Amino acid sequence: MRAVGIIFSNIHDHNVAELARIRTLGSIPFGGRYRLIDFPLSNMVNSGIDTVGIITKSNYQSLMDHVGSGKDWDLARKDGGLILLPPYGHAENSMLYNSRLEALKGITSFLFRADEDYVVMTDCDAVCRMNYNDIIDNHIKEHADITLVYKKRMLNEGERAQRLEVAGNRVTGVNVKTGEDGEEANIFANVFVLKKSLLLSIVLDSISRNYSHFMTDIVARNLNSMRIIGYEHKGFLAAITSLQAYYDSNLALLNKEIRDEIFGDRSVFTKVRDSAPTKYGNFAVVKNSMIADGCLIEGEVENSILFRNVKVGRGTVVKNSIVMQNAVLGENCTLNCIITDKNVTVTDRKVLSGSGNHPFYISKGIMI
């Protein structure tokens, strides 16, 4: 294959600090049965990229458990396949990395061993279907040095996002600004394409120059001296930039058009677990929801996403909520606009309510 893949599993942990406190961003549960890393990893496999390095930093035990040898993505191979790249300090700095460029300094041996001509780099903060072959083809056609993928969308009030200024198809500016409600901007999707030889040159040169940040020290400094191209992704893309964005992105899957675009041909792969089918009691009512395997539903669920092995007691009403794996909801409870992490227990007759603009989060293992 002509490209090797690099996935940064934790670059944006701070954006969803509540969910990433005990895990890395890439292993945050999403959509009832998936983890965030499943989306970029599946995009790479579907694009024929069969050597993928996953850069980790901390709290990555659940990520290791999830991806394993890569067999669920057909990446358990003697040559190439899925390779976890754990953190370690480099010669001039024994501390763990704090940026994308510093992380790349620690995997130069992985890049030197790769036979592929191109590199596709992506983060785990976006849920989308993306064909990297189309981006590579455009990169070659445009004789680009670096291609940056962006999504043109409306911003929310106060949302901070990294924007690309694009003239024609050339990137002419990079900045991070706070948006105004309804403002449209080209939001960087944290996907890069470039030649492996150029990436190695950039990384090695950055060590001597003490550069730390790929976008500010490399891209922004070289807008005139390099041919840096913008590639617009026109399909659905949900950016996980906050707990609110995580909540909204999950519930967006209840829209059939979005769900069909992401999952329509069943090519988003994840770790396969054997679970019994969900059991619905005599008084169960389920409307416009996604329910994973192994659940027991005896109450009412509406506009919600339930992960595996969730129990909803009789008389309990769950609306506009995300309930993660192994949660137990007692009888005659009410949950509205709630995100529960794994193994949460809510005892009988509790009323928990957030709002669509401010969902309430319950940490892993908490009993209420």
PDB file of C-alpha atoms in Angstrom, residues 1-6 44 49-51 110-111 114-121 132-133 135-147 192-200:
ATOM      1  CA  MET A   1       0.000   0.000   0.000  1.00  0.00           C
ATOM      2  CA  ARG A   2       1.173   3.530  -0.687  1.00  0.00           C
ATOM      3  CA  ALA A   3       0.368   5.013   2.741  1.00  0.00           C
ATOM      4  CA  VAL A   4       1.088   4.248   6.381  1.00  0.00           C
ATOM      5  CA  GLY A   5      -1.371   5.414   9.024  1.00  0.00           C
ATOM      6  CA  ILE A   6      -0.662   7.210  12.293  1.00  0.00           C
ATOM      7  CA  MET A  44      -7.831   3.516   7.299  1.00  0.00           C
ATOM      8  CA  ILE A  49      -4.035   1.152   4.760  1.00  0.00           C
ATOM      9  CA  ASP A  50      -2.762  -2.006   6.458  1.00  0.00           C
ATOM     10  CA  THR A  51       0.063  -0.585   8.574  1.00  0.00           C
ATOM     11  CA  PHE A 110       8.605   3.342  13.145  1.00  0.00           C
ATOM     12  CA  LEU A 111       8.626   5.783  10.222  1.00  0.00           C
ATOM     13  CA  ALA A 114       7.757   1.822   6.927  1.00  0.00           C
ATOM     14  CA  ASP A 115       7.963   1.011   3.196  1.00  0.00           C
ATOM     15  CA  GLU A 116       5.090   3.281   2.170  1.00  0.00           C
ATOM     16  CA  ASP A 117       5.615   6.581   0.358  1.00  0.00           C
ATOM     17  CA  TYR A 118       2.892   8.592   2.105  1.00  0.00           C
ATOM     18  CA  VAL A 119       1.645   9.121   5.650  1.00  0.00           C
ATOM     19  CA  VAL A 120      -1.933   9.742   6.752  1.00  0.00           C
ATOM     20  CA  MET A 121      -2.076  11.229  10.255  1.00  0.00           C
ATOM     21  CA  TYR A 132      -8.256   8.577   2.553  1.00  0.00           C
ATOM     22  CA  ASN A 133      -7.568   7.332  -0.986  1.00  0.00           C
ATOM     23  CA  ILE A 135      -7.377  12.666  -0.269  1.00  0.00           C
ATOM     24  CA  ILE A 136      -4.103  11.012  -1.326  1.00  0.00           C
ATOM     25  CA  ASP A 137      -5.144  11.157  -4.993  1.00  0.00           C
ATOM     26  CA  ASN A 138      -5.916  14.864  -4.668  1.00  0.00           C
ATOM     27  CA  HIS A 139      -2.629  15.416  -2.815  1.00  0.00           C
ATOM     28  CA  ILE A 140      -0.702  13.873  -5.708  1.00  0.00           C
ATOM     29  CA  LYS A 141      -2.732  15.672  -8.387  1.00  0.00           C
ATOM     30  CA  GLU A 142      -2.147  19.044  -6.719  1.00  0.00           C
ATOM     31  CA  HIS A 143       1.601  18.392  -6.238  1.00  0.00           C
ATOM     32  CA  ALA A 144       1.050  19.290  -2.590  1.00  0.00           C
ATOM     33  CA  ASP A 145       3.634  19.154   0.153  1.00  0.00           C
ATOM     34  CA  ILE A 146       1.015  18.856   2.912  1.00  0.00           C
ATOM     35  CA  THR A 147      -2.746  18.357   2.637  1.00  0.00           C
ATOM     36  CA  PHE A 192      -2.857  15.382   7.440  1.00  0.00           C
ATOM     37  CA  VAL A 193      -1.433  13.777   4.293  1.00  0.00           C
ATOM     38  CA  LEU A 194       2.200  14.166   3.277  1.00  0.00           C
ATOM     39  CA  LYS A 195       5.146  12.173   1.990  1.00  0.00           C
ATOM     40  CA  LYS A 196       6.926  10.022   4.541  1.00  0.00           C
ATOM     41  CA  SER A 197      10.287  11.479   3.492  1.00  0.00           C
ATOM     42  CA  LEU A 198       9.011  15.022   4.113  1.00  0.00           C
ATOM     43  CA  LEU A 199       7.584  14.073   7.511  1.00  0.00           C
ATOM     44  CA  LEU A 200      10.886  12.535   8.580  1.00  0.00           C
TER      45      LEU A 200
END
